[in-house]
């Protein structure tokens, strides 16, 4: 089988993956006051990563993104669980969320909520789960063929 | 501080996440898990004592008041069951290393294990129907993981059945919650209990109640819906079978108990008569199944079903005595089913087969195992000094007081047949000529595995002999259960 030249796919991927990642970050941060949040943001990020995997193949992606996604799941879960437990330290009920206003350099006066940390946990767990599922199924075929 | 009551859910959750970081380091995750379960057991024991002395602990998560936020209700019933769960978990975790293969341990067994415990504890303590559904899913997801762990051919086949039936009943669960939400407009159990009395058309509520019963009866394996249970339960590793047999069906029974004492108690005539009939059929069919097979694991798995029948009988009779019988039987059955599954796992391991016709004379090589199993059989059948007796006695007393003669006769008959099915294993498997020990190299592992089961058995015997100590607590619980107003007032703070 001759190797197909997929230059169009690869070039557009470099562009589109960046837009996708930017959009997923937007969705992640917008979640509090607009549609979005950790779940959809995580799915969008995984979509971007899957697109890169499709364009560049598993081997080169492992060099670019040397992350074992299986470890991302417990990291995300731990962040989410610990933000829930965090309330206990201040004598508040489990899963209490709090917020405060900060003067940030570029954004100006911004509301920062601990719900964002919980969302970060959800985000990481979703990315980890989605990528683990997709990569496990993708690798499975290679093992059967003895690659 | 009421945060105490969230600990039985948070601790296993965090422990499960922590051991997920080190799946390949078997020794470390083993030791860590053992330490974690002991910590957990101590913490839950402390919470139990706290609840016993100071009354129910109620936590409004996130600081949102009762009908608006998620409520975790740690009343005495819930915390007793959580404590029992943790005792079983501790026994299982010390049994696990000998029983699991290297591959099973490396593929996140301990994480699944802790998440299962978190799900079960959550289901026992939640005060919110939708959250009950979520915790059901947490424990079911973990159980899907545990049932296929080890990827045998049989496990694959049985897990497909198990997953399909549970997915179906979960879908029905969500649909039923949607129906109830459209009628009463809330998912908080206490507020549902208030609103249910105010709804004008009671017919629709009875229908929804029966739908809930079907959902929980599928999870708990009640008569027409038990066909899925026995084989999936014996296909995984014995320690997983023990967790399933001890915990999963009991969550279903607990949900029936909660739902039909707290929320749907307006048409007792219809629903509870139905329960009594179904309980009778559950006992008979379960025990017939247990006698029909020569596979020792299957005998124990079938014996889960009549036990569910006994508990349902208590709920159906619906008096204070019978409810205390149900609660006593629930605690007793969780412990003894775990012990029996662990023991049967050891027997199958040392004999190299689970076919009763191929074994014999094991008592000459494994006397401790043999006598433990003998005592466990007597406990299960309800012979007087042991714990099965008290629960059954209370149930029968309750039945006679309400003139439900039929169910009492069925219960007595099925107890006899349970004893027959269990003692058959003892006679055929342990007695007989002294034969060559088929696997002498398995002796040291077997003696390490016997002790966790022995601890559970000791618990069970204490529960029977010390009935005088436990009975006041149990009867307190059933008084509390029979008066839903206390629950409603303590949650809604009116």
XYZ file of C-alpha atoms in Angstrom:
641
model
C 0.000 0.000 0.000
C 1.391 3.359 -0.920
C 1.587 6.025 1.689
C -1.008 8.675 1.067
C 0.044 12.271 1.304
C -2.150 13.977 3.857
C -0.593 17.433 3.811
C -3.956 19.198 3.610
C -5.244 17.346 6.661
C -2.074 18.071 8.636
C -1.880 21.738 7.779
C -5.520 22.399 8.565
C -5.209 20.366 11.757
C -2.485 22.634 13.135
C -4.826 25.564 12.629
C -8.088 23.926 13.704
C -6.636 22.209 16.771
C -5.559 25.602 18.105
C -9.007 27.071 17.529
C -10.597 24.043 19.195
C -8.303 24.261 22.212
C -8.981 27.977 22.543
C -12.708 27.419 22.279
C -12.588 24.644 24.873
C -10.737 26.943 27.257
C -13.403 29.587 26.633
C -16.177 27.064 27.335
C -14.427 25.946 30.492
C -14.132 29.453 31.922
C -17.542 30.659 30.696
C -19.380 27.894 32.544
C -20.378 30.014 35.506
C -22.452 32.618 33.685
C -23.005 31.157 30.228
C -23.477 27.694 28.717
C -20.304 25.645 29.137
C -18.356 24.212 32.040
C -15.940 21.426 32.851
C -17.747 18.633 31.072
C -18.209 20.215 27.649
C -14.827 21.922 27.906
C -13.173 18.579 28.587
C -14.956 16.919 25.678
C -13.897 19.749 23.360
C -10.260 19.447 24.438
C -10.365 15.708 23.849
C -11.851 16.360 20.416
C -8.879 18.592 19.608
C -6.401 15.998 20.851
C -8.156 13.207 18.927
C -7.986 15.309 15.775
C -4.242 15.678 16.253
C -3.912 11.941 16.840
C -5.789 11.283 13.591
C -3.626 13.651 11.584
C -0.201 12.781 13.006
C -0.484 9.202 14.240
C 0.136 7.725 17.653
C 3.953 7.672 17.542
C 4.557 11.342 16.889
C 1.766 12.343 19.251
C 3.433 10.444 22.081
C 6.474 12.653 21.540
C 4.479 15.882 21.409
C 2.151 15.082 24.301
C 3.934 12.636 26.628
C 0.988 12.226 29.022
C -0.420 8.943 30.237
C -4.097 9.821 30.166
C -4.867 7.010 32.578
C -3.189 9.051 35.328
C -5.157 12.155 34.406
C -8.408 10.549 35.645
C -7.397 10.140 39.300
C -5.745 13.585 39.282
C -9.014 15.135 38.174
C -11.051 13.120 40.641
C -8.680 14.048 43.448
C -8.934 17.773 42.670
C -12.739 17.560 42.600
C -12.904 15.542 45.818
C -10.448 17.810 47.632
C -12.351 20.998 46.755
C -15.375 19.299 48.329
C -13.358 18.407 51.408
C -11.757 21.877 51.528
C -14.888 23.279 53.147
C -14.332 20.983 56.122
C -11.146 22.852 57.047
C -13.097 26.090 57.506
C -15.843 24.374 59.510
C -18.288 24.545 56.617
C -20.461 21.675 55.328
C -18.997 19.250 52.785
C -19.038 20.573 49.181
C -19.386 24.232 50.231
C -18.218 26.616 47.519
C -17.041 30.149 48.056
C -15.971 33.089 45.901
C -14.160 36.415 46.125
C -13.347 39.367 43.880
C -9.752 39.990 42.848
C -8.016 42.775 40.941
C -6.219 40.909 38.159
C -3.606 42.601 35.895
C -5.359 42.466 32.507
C -8.890 41.337 33.275
C -9.578 43.891 35.953
C -11.976 43.072 38.758
C -12.771 39.364 38.432
C -14.883 36.950 40.412
C -12.897 33.852 41.319
C -14.923 30.934 42.712
C -13.781 27.616 44.138
C -16.425 26.072 41.897
C -13.844 26.625 39.161
C -11.458 24.239 40.919
C -14.202 21.624 41.077
C -14.792 22.200 37.388
C -11.079 21.771 36.748
C -11.334 18.355 38.367
C -14.304 17.469 36.182
C -12.421 18.798 33.128
C -9.350 16.646 33.783
C -11.437 13.569 34.559
C -13.408 13.970 31.327
C -10.257 14.455 29.241
C -8.649 11.459 30.931
C -11.644 9.174 30.475
C -12.308 10.131 26.853
C -8.676 9.830 25.799
C -8.215 6.560 27.684
C -11.263 5.053 25.969
C -10.244 6.198 22.494
C -6.563 5.343 22.786
C -7.239 1.942 24.364
C -9.554 0.978 21.540
C -7.116 2.373 18.968
C -4.136 0.491 20.423
C -6.113 -2.723 20.706
C -6.066 -3.265 16.970
C -2.309 -2.812 16.793
C -1.731 -5.508 19.413
C -3.849 -8.041 17.544
C -1.887 -7.504 14.348
C 1.299 -7.932 16.307
C 2.550 -4.417 15.628
C -20.157 18.692 63.723
C -22.472 17.249 61.117
C -19.687 16.872 58.546
C -18.875 13.692 60.405
C -21.676 11.922 58.571
C -20.135 12.596 55.159
C -16.895 10.820 56.132
C -18.129 7.272 55.372
C -18.649 8.446 51.772
C -15.643 10.769 51.396
C -13.003 8.466 52.885
C -13.470 5.471 50.547
C -13.812 7.875 47.617
C -10.460 9.522 48.342
C -8.773 6.204 49.187
C -10.057 4.759 45.915
C -8.590 7.682 44.003
C -5.271 7.440 45.847
C -4.715 3.754 45.107
C -5.565 4.430 41.448
C -2.208 6.235 41.167
C -0.180 3.109 41.905
C -1.872 0.157 40.173
C 1.396 -1.628 39.334
C 2.854 -1.517 42.834
C 0.954 -4.481 44.212
C 2.548 -4.777 47.649
C 2.222 -1.065 48.343
C -1.403 -0.817 47.219
C -2.234 -3.945 49.216
C -0.788 -2.568 52.421
C -2.261 0.873 51.807
C -5.705 -0.591 51.199
C -5.525 -2.630 54.378
C -4.496 0.418 56.393
C -7.202 2.513 54.727
C -9.992 0.034 55.466
C -8.951 -0.125 59.103
C -8.962 3.688 59.344
C -12.336 3.730 57.640
C -13.730 1.104 59.990
C -12.565 3.065 63.039
C -14.015 6.326 61.718
C -17.356 4.721 60.845
C -17.413 3.025 64.246
C -16.926 6.412 65.884
C -19.703 7.954 63.768
C -21.948 5.030 64.699
C -21.364 5.604 68.410
C -21.982 9.313 67.941
C -25.324 8.646 66.213
C -26.237 6.044 68.809
C -25.755 8.540 71.621
C -26.844 11.842 70.084
C -29.481 10.914 67.519
C -29.427 11.275 63.728
C -26.795 13.446 62.056
C -28.036 15.477 59.120
C -25.701 17.228 56.723
C -26.876 19.861 54.278
C -24.121 19.676 51.673
C -22.881 23.003 50.450
C -24.859 24.754 53.160
C -28.157 24.685 51.250
C -31.196 24.092 53.446
C -33.334 20.994 53.308
C -35.601 20.714 50.285
C -33.244 22.740 48.040
C -29.891 21.100 48.555
C -28.709 17.531 48.786
C -29.204 16.112 52.241
C -27.160 13.317 53.760
C -29.188 11.665 56.500
C -27.247 9.538 58.945
C -29.984 7.994 61.017
C -29.381 4.907 63.092
C -30.584 2.490 60.401
C -28.339 3.966 57.719
C -25.258 4.155 59.914
C -25.763 0.599 61.199
C -25.800 -0.681 57.641
C -22.769 1.434 56.747
C -20.889 0.010 59.720
C -21.803 -3.532 58.641
C -20.634 -2.694 55.114
C -17.289 -1.536 56.443
C -16.824 -4.642 58.577
C -17.390 -6.780 55.491
C -15.046 -4.574 53.493
C -12.304 -5.033 56.086
C -12.697 -8.820 56.003
C -12.713 -8.830 52.200
C -9.559 -6.731 51.877
C -7.565 -9.135 54.048
C -8.883 -12.079 52.056
C -8.240 -10.472 48.676
C -4.423 -10.782 48.290
C -4.526 -14.596 48.589
C -7.445 -14.940 46.249
C -6.673 -12.453 43.481
C -4.323 -13.102 40.623
C -1.451 -10.708 39.907
C -3.213 -9.395 36.848
C -6.452 -8.690 38.709
C -4.645 -6.791 41.438
C -2.768 -4.667 38.928
C -5.872 -3.637 37.048
C -7.367 -1.327 39.646
C -9.057 -3.912 41.887
C -8.519 -1.780 44.989
C -9.871 1.380 43.333
C -13.025 -0.398 42.217
C -13.318 -1.896 45.663
C -13.226 1.457 47.458
C -15.570 3.082 44.958
C -18.028 0.224 45.498
C -17.912 0.880 49.238
C -18.375 4.619 48.647
C -21.400 3.924 46.449
C -22.982 1.530 48.931
C -22.435 3.913 51.872
C -23.832 6.781 49.831
C -26.922 4.806 48.855
C -27.566 3.985 52.495
C -27.228 7.567 53.687
C -28.683 9.799 51.012
C -31.858 11.757 51.665
C -32.642 12.500 48.068
C -34.108 10.147 45.460
C -32.049 11.330 42.527
C -28.906 11.086 44.595
C -29.933 7.554 45.482
C -29.949 6.875 41.752
C -26.506 8.422 41.355
C -25.071 6.338 44.196
C -26.699 3.250 42.697
C -24.826 4.031 39.496
C -21.568 4.599 41.382
C -21.802 1.194 43.004
C -23.023 -0.482 39.806
C -20.205 1.018 37.706
C -17.690 -0.259 40.239
C -19.397 -3.648 40.216
C -19.254 -3.808 36.391
C -15.540 -3.222 36.690
C -15.161 -5.903 39.361
C -17.273 -8.511 37.580
C -15.213 -8.522 34.367
C -11.863 -8.163 36.120
C -9.767 -11.116 34.994
C -11.502 -11.422 31.609
C -12.519 -15.078 31.692
C -14.906 -16.316 29.030
C -17.620 -17.058 31.608
C -17.164 -13.665 33.222
C -17.659 -11.942 29.892
C -20.877 -13.822 29.210
C -22.313 -13.280 32.677
C -21.275 -9.631 32.866
C -23.213 -8.867 29.679
C -26.360 -10.231 31.321
C -25.602 -8.345 34.518
C -24.921 -5.041 32.794
C -28.001 -5.315 30.565
C -30.414 -6.050 33.395
C -28.963 -3.319 35.578
C -28.991 -0.758 32.788
C -32.635 -1.571 32.146
C -33.604 -1.204 35.782
C -31.602 2.034 36.061
C -33.498 3.442 33.099
C -36.752 2.483 34.748
C -35.492 4.138 37.934
C -34.891 7.456 36.163
C -38.278 7.258 34.423
C -40.010 6.597 37.720
C -38.246 9.501 39.404
C -39.399 11.680 36.499
C -43.011 10.544 37.043
C -42.803 11.217 40.745
C -41.195 14.605 40.166
C -44.006 15.587 37.827
C -46.575 14.658 40.476
C -45.021 16.026 43.662
C -42.443 18.490 42.302
C -39.488 17.490 44.487
C -36.888 14.741 44.811
C -36.069 15.262 48.472
C -37.369 12.204 50.313
C -38.698 14.077 53.342
C -40.536 16.605 51.217
C -41.931 13.839 49.000
C -43.250 12.176 52.149
C -45.064 15.394 53.048
C -46.408 16.071 49.559
C -47.553 12.501 48.975
C -50.190 12.990 51.650
C -51.456 16.142 49.946
C -51.861 14.801 46.399
C -55.521 14.318 45.532
C -55.311 11.418 43.117
C -53.712 8.666 45.148
C -54.027 6.149 42.298
C -51.112 7.610 40.353
C -48.942 7.538 43.463
C -49.687 3.868 44.052
C -48.696 3.203 40.449
C -45.436 5.103 40.917
C -44.867 3.222 44.158
C -45.237 -0.117 42.387
C -42.831 1.077 39.687
C -40.282 1.915 42.373
C -40.856 -1.507 43.815
C -40.077 -3.101 40.462
C -36.863 -1.107 40.141
C -35.622 -2.038 43.595
C -36.922 -5.598 43.295
C -34.772 -6.054 40.203
C -31.728 -4.885 42.129
C -32.692 -6.990 45.149
C -33.706 -10.145 43.203
C -37.320 -10.585 44.321
C -39.367 -13.455 42.844
C -40.218 -12.736 39.222
C -37.062 -10.651 38.775
C -34.366 -12.855 40.273
C -33.379 -14.929 37.233
C -30.337 -12.765 36.468
C -28.722 -13.094 39.875
C -27.100 -16.488 40.592
C -24.706 -16.995 37.703
C -23.247 -13.486 37.384
C -22.626 -13.575 41.137
C -20.462 -16.686 41.058
C -18.449 -15.954 37.927
C -16.011 -13.349 39.349
C -13.351 -13.908 42.010
C -14.737 -15.199 45.375
C -13.919 -11.949 47.154
C -15.925 -10.030 44.567
C -18.784 -12.525 44.919
C -18.715 -11.943 48.663
C -18.988 -8.178 48.217
C -21.815 -8.556 45.709
C -23.720 -11.135 47.732
C -23.365 -9.176 50.938
C -23.950 -5.653 49.718
C -25.680 -5.179 46.385
C -29.016 -6.926 46.885
C -29.189 -5.465 50.378
C -29.071 -1.946 48.963
C -32.180 -2.855 46.967
C -33.950 -4.185 50.061
C -32.935 -1.122 52.044
C -34.389 1.095 49.310
C -37.677 -0.832 49.400
C -37.731 -0.461 53.173
C -37.090 3.293 53.003
C -39.425 3.988 50.118
C -42.392 2.055 51.462
C -42.123 3.162 55.068
C -41.299 6.800 54.464
C -43.018 7.766 51.227
C -45.502 5.254 49.859
C -47.396 4.145 52.935
C -50.811 5.424 51.875
C -52.186 2.264 50.227
C -50.791 -0.371 52.546
C -53.591 -2.824 51.780
C -52.548 -3.200 48.149
C -48.761 -2.806 48.150
C -47.919 -4.696 51.292
C -50.195 -7.639 50.471
C -48.373 -7.848 47.158
C -45.073 -7.915 49.079
C -46.195 -10.854 51.205
C -47.146 -12.945 48.176
C -43.933 -12.078 46.353
C -41.913 -12.819 49.482
C -43.435 -16.304 49.690
C -42.620 -17.065 46.058
C -39.124 -15.584 46.442
C -38.358 -17.924 49.356
C -39.713 -21.006 47.602
C -38.092 -20.448 44.229
C -34.776 -19.395 45.752
C -34.542 -22.445 47.923
C -35.591 -24.760 45.087
C -32.742 -23.270 43.072
C -30.341 -23.863 45.949
C -31.279 -27.536 46.137
C -31.192 -28.077 42.391
C -27.480 -27.701 41.819
C -24.231 -29.429 42.668
C -22.113 -26.327 42.218
C -21.258 -25.149 45.741
C -20.874 -21.502 44.731
C -24.246 -21.604 43.022
C -25.860 -23.058 46.158
C -24.728 -20.035 48.168
C -25.708 -17.623 45.399
C -29.211 -19.104 45.249
C -29.442 -18.786 49.025
C -29.333 -14.987 48.653
C -32.818 -15.142 47.154
C -34.782 -16.716 50.069
C -32.997 -14.275 52.408
C -34.370 -11.419 50.321
C -37.751 -13.097 50.646
C -37.465 -13.097 54.448
C -36.669 -9.399 54.537
C -39.473 -8.556 52.142
C -41.852 -10.568 54.304
C -41.064 -8.307 57.253
C -41.721 -5.203 55.172
C -44.966 -6.708 53.890
C -46.320 -7.540 57.351
C -45.522 -3.960 58.369
C -45.660 -4.008 62.150
C -42.985 -2.865 64.545
C -41.970 -6.437 65.378
C -41.683 -7.525 61.780
C -39.712 -4.420 60.778
C -37.230 -5.070 63.583
C -37.079 -8.638 62.292
C -36.252 -7.314 58.827
C -33.529 -5.023 60.128
C -32.013 -7.739 62.299
C -32.125 -10.159 59.390
C -30.627 -7.544 57.062
C -27.560 -7.017 59.251
C -27.215 -10.741 59.968
C -27.582 -11.700 56.329
C -25.014 -9.166 55.095
C -22.404 -10.617 57.428
C -23.184 -14.288 56.956
C -23.478 -14.100 53.160
C -20.054 -12.476 52.995
C -18.635 -15.191 55.274
C -20.253 -17.976 53.262
C -19.039 -16.681 49.902
C -15.521 -16.362 51.311
C -15.658 -19.899 52.764
C -17.069 -21.426 49.591
C -14.337 -19.626 47.665
C -11.724 -21.329 49.857
C -13.403 -24.732 49.492
C -13.441 -24.434 45.706
C -9.811 -23.285 45.817
C -8.488 -26.145 47.944
C -10.550 -28.812 46.187
C -9.705 -27.444 42.763
C -13.338 -27.681 41.691
C -16.692 -26.285 42.710
C -18.538 -29.451 41.722
C -19.857 -31.198 44.818
C -19.694 -34.650 43.225
C -15.934 -34.423 42.728
C -14.921 -33.568 46.298
C -14.947 -35.345 49.638
C -12.996 -35.894 52.827
C -11.794 -32.299 53.067
C -12.224 -32.271 56.861
C -9.110 -34.455 57.270
C -6.938 -31.786 55.680
C -8.819 -28.608 56.578
C -10.559 -29.078 59.939
C -10.840 -25.343 60.707
C -12.386 -24.621 57.347
C -14.817 -27.492 57.803
C -16.086 -26.454 61.202
C -16.312 -22.808 60.183
C -18.453 -23.849 57.282
C -20.611 -26.036 59.512
C -21.254 -23.178 61.926
C -21.948 -20.815 59.030
C -24.581 -23.219 57.691
C -26.289 -23.362 61.088
C -26.210 -19.561 61.345
C -27.783 -19.243 57.921
C -30.557 -21.705 58.683
C -31.380 -19.989 61.970
C -30.479 -22.529 64.656
C -31.157 -20.974 68.104
C -27.907 -19.686 69.595
C -26.941 -17.971 66.351
C -28.022 -14.705 64.763
C -30.269 -16.089 62.033
C -32.625 -17.332 64.708
C -33.481 -13.978 66.297
C -34.303 -12.309 62.983
C -36.486 -15.180 61.856
C -38.168 -15.408 65.255
C -39.129 -11.732 65.116
C -40.399 -12.128 61.565
C -42.491 -15.152 62.477
C -43.859 -13.436 65.583
C -44.843 -10.467 63.467
C -46.482 -12.754 60.925
C -48.467 -14.690 63.535
C -49.628 -11.501 65.216
C -51.130 -10.392 61.907
C -52.624 -13.858 61.170
C -50.475 -14.331 58.078
C -50.304 -18.088 58.580
C -49.416 -18.924 54.981
C -46.203 -16.892 54.902
C -45.142 -18.239 58.299
C -45.453 -21.822 57.070
C -43.562 -21.018 53.877
C -40.836 -19.297 55.905
C -40.412 -22.261 58.243
C -40.380 -24.729 55.377
C -37.834 -22.734 53.415
C -35.590 -22.449 56.503
C -35.558 -26.223 56.675
C -34.695 -26.486 53.000
C -31.953 -23.839 53.339
C -30.402 -25.968 56.081
C -30.696 -29.027 53.842
C -29.038 -27.296 50.889
C -26.139 -26.056 53.023
C -25.526 -29.157 55.077
C -25.441 -31.172 51.873
C -22.241 -29.302 50.994
C -20.828 -30.126 54.415
C -21.732 -33.818 54.266
C -20.650 -34.461 50.704
C -17.663 -32.140 50.644
C -16.120 -32.591 54.098
C -17.113 -36.055 55.278
C -16.007 -39.266 53.664
C -12.874 -41.340 53.359
C -9.522 -39.699 53.936
C -8.204 -39.115 50.448
C -4.944 -37.826 49.111
C -4.955 -34.037 49.449
C -5.379 -32.977 45.826
C -3.401 -29.733 46.181
C -1.194 -29.862 49.298
C 0.615 -26.679 48.234
C -2.611 -24.707 48.684
C -2.792 -25.333 52.418
C -0.855 -22.259 53.690
C -2.832 -19.843 51.495
C -6.079 -21.454 52.590
C -5.302 -21.009 56.270
C -4.562 -17.317 55.657
C -7.871 -16.991 53.834
C -9.921 -18.717 56.536
C -9.387 -16.028 59.192
C -11.231 -13.113 57.600
C -14.224 -15.415 57.217
C -13.722 -16.516 60.813
C -13.886 -12.919 62.010
C -17.165 -12.414 60.177
C -18.467 -15.647 61.668
C -17.487 -14.470 65.139
C -19.377 -11.229 64.497
C -22.375 -13.229 63.449
C -22.260 -15.422 66.547
C -21.935 -12.363 68.785
C -24.955 -10.910 67.042
C -26.886 -14.023 67.980
C -25.632 -14.672 71.509
C -25.584 -11.003 72.420
C -29.095 -10.411 71.098
C -29.945 -8.812 74.440
C -27.428 -6.023 73.735
C -28.449 -5.388 70.158
C -32.196 -5.804 70.425
C -32.946 -2.415 72.099
C -31.078 -0.597 69.307
C -32.870 -2.593 66.627
C -36.265 -1.976 68.166
C -35.409 1.745 68.451
C -34.694 1.751 64.736
C -37.962 0.058 63.872
C -39.911 2.465 66.070
C -38.205 5.266 64.194
C -38.952 3.647 60.829
C -42.619 3.175 61.638
C -43.044 6.851 62.448
C -41.926 8.752 59.322
C -42.820 12.054 60.963
C -39.585 11.985 62.985
C -37.538 11.684 59.800
C -39.509 14.437 58.071
C -39.177 16.814 61.020
C -35.480 16.193 61.461
C -34.742 16.858 57.782
C -37.115 19.730 57.078
C -36.543 21.297 60.535
C -40.124 22.369 61.074
